[in-house]
Coordinates of C-alpha atoms in Angstrom, one line a residue:
S55 CA -17.0 -87.3 -19.9
E56 CA -18.3 -86.7 -23.5
L57 CA -15.3 -83.9 -23.8
G58 CA -13.0 -86.8 -24.6
L59 CA -15.2 -87.4 -27.8
L60 CA -14.2 -83.9 -29.3
T61 CA -10.9 -85.1 -30.8
T62 CA -11.1 -82.8 -33.7
L63 CA -12.1 -79.6 -31.8
E64 CA -9.5 -76.9 -31.8
A65 CA -10.9 -74.2 -29.4
L66 CA -13.0 -74.6 -26.3
W67 CA -13.8 -71.2 -24.6
L68 CA -15.7 -71.4 -21.3
H69 CA -14.9 -68.1 -20.2
L70 CA -16.9 -65.6 -18.0
I71 CA -19.8 -68.0 -17.0
P72 CA -20.1 -67.5 -13.2
Q73 CA -22.4 -70.2 -13.2
L74 CA -20.2 -72.9 -14.7
T75 CA -19.0 -75.4 -11.8
G76 CA -17.3 -78.6 -11.3
T77 CA -13.8 -79.7 -12.0
I78 CA -11.8 -80.0 -15.2
P79 CA -12.4 -83.8 -16.3
A80 CA -9.3 -85.8 -17.1
E81 CA -10.7 -86.6 -20.5
V82 CA -9.8 -83.1 -21.7
G83 CA -6.4 -84.8 -22.4
L84 CA -8.1 -86.8 -25.2
M85 CA -9.0 -83.4 -27.2
T86 CA -5.6 -83.8 -28.8
A87 CA -6.4 -81.1 -31.6
L88 CA -7.1 -78.3 -29.1
K89 CA -5.0 -75.1 -30.0
S90 CA -6.8 -72.9 -27.3
L91 CA -8.5 -73.7 -24.0
L92 CA -10.1 -70.9 -21.9
I93 CA -11.8 -71.5 -18.7
Y94 CA -11.5 -68.3 -16.6
G95 CA -14.1 -66.3 -14.6
T96 CA -15.9 -69.4 -13.5
Q97 CA -16.6 -71.4 -10.3
V98 CA -14.7 -74.3 -11.7
H99 CA -12.6 -75.9 -8.7
G100 CA -10.1 -78.8 -8.0
T101 CA -6.8 -79.2 -9.6
I102 CA -5.6 -79.0 -13.2
P103 CA -5.4 -82.5 -14.5
T104 CA -2.0 -83.9 -15.6
E105 CA -3.5 -85.4 -18.5
M106 CA -3.5 -82.0 -20.3
G107 CA 0.2 -82.7 -20.9
S108 CA -1.1 -84.7 -23.9
L109 CA -2.4 -81.6 -25.6
A110 CA 0.8 -81.2 -27.8
R111 CA -0.9 -78.5 -30.2
L112 CA -2.1 -76.4 -27.3
A113 CA -0.9 -72.7 -27.8
L114 CA -2.9 -70.8 -25.4
L115 CA -4.2 -71.9 -22.0
E116 CA -6.1 -69.5 -19.7
L117 CA -7.3 -70.9 -16.4
H118 CA -7.3 -67.7 -14.3
D119 CA -10.0 -66.3 -12.1
N120 CA -11.4 -69.7 -11.1
K121 CA -11.6 -71.9 -7.7
L122 CA -8.8 -73.8 -8.9
S123 CA -6.3 -75.3 -6.4
G124 CA -3.0 -77.0 -6.1
E125 CA 0.4 -76.5 -8.5
V126 CA 0.4 -76.4 -12.2
P127 CA 1.4 -80.1 -13.2
T128 CA 4.9 -80.3 -14.7
E129 CA 3.4 -81.8 -17.8
I130 CA 2.0 -78.4 -18.9
G131 CA 5.6 -77.4 -19.0
L132 CA 6.2 -80.1 -21.5
L133 CA 3.9 -78.4 -24.1
G134 CA 6.1 -77.4 -26.7
A135 CA 3.3 -75.2 -28.7
L136 CA 2.3 -73.4 -25.8
T137 CA 2.8 -69.6 -25.9
A138 CA 0.6 -68.1 -23.4
L139 CA -0.3 -69.3 -20.1
R140 CA -2.5 -67.3 -17.8

């Protein structure tokens, strides 16, 4: 996935796009500069990639109102900069 090439991107907001489908690619874990990741109000499905545990600068994570399944990976709990999880 080309998302993994965006290593200096600090914010990715893909919210309130009902036409957005597919899964969250594992390569999102390569986007190590991310501070906010908003993927809500979409048709995204599957599980939350454990690779997201590599996003040490991530402060805001919103993944609600999707078709995601499974549990929140324990790696998300290790994100020291995370201040909001929805």
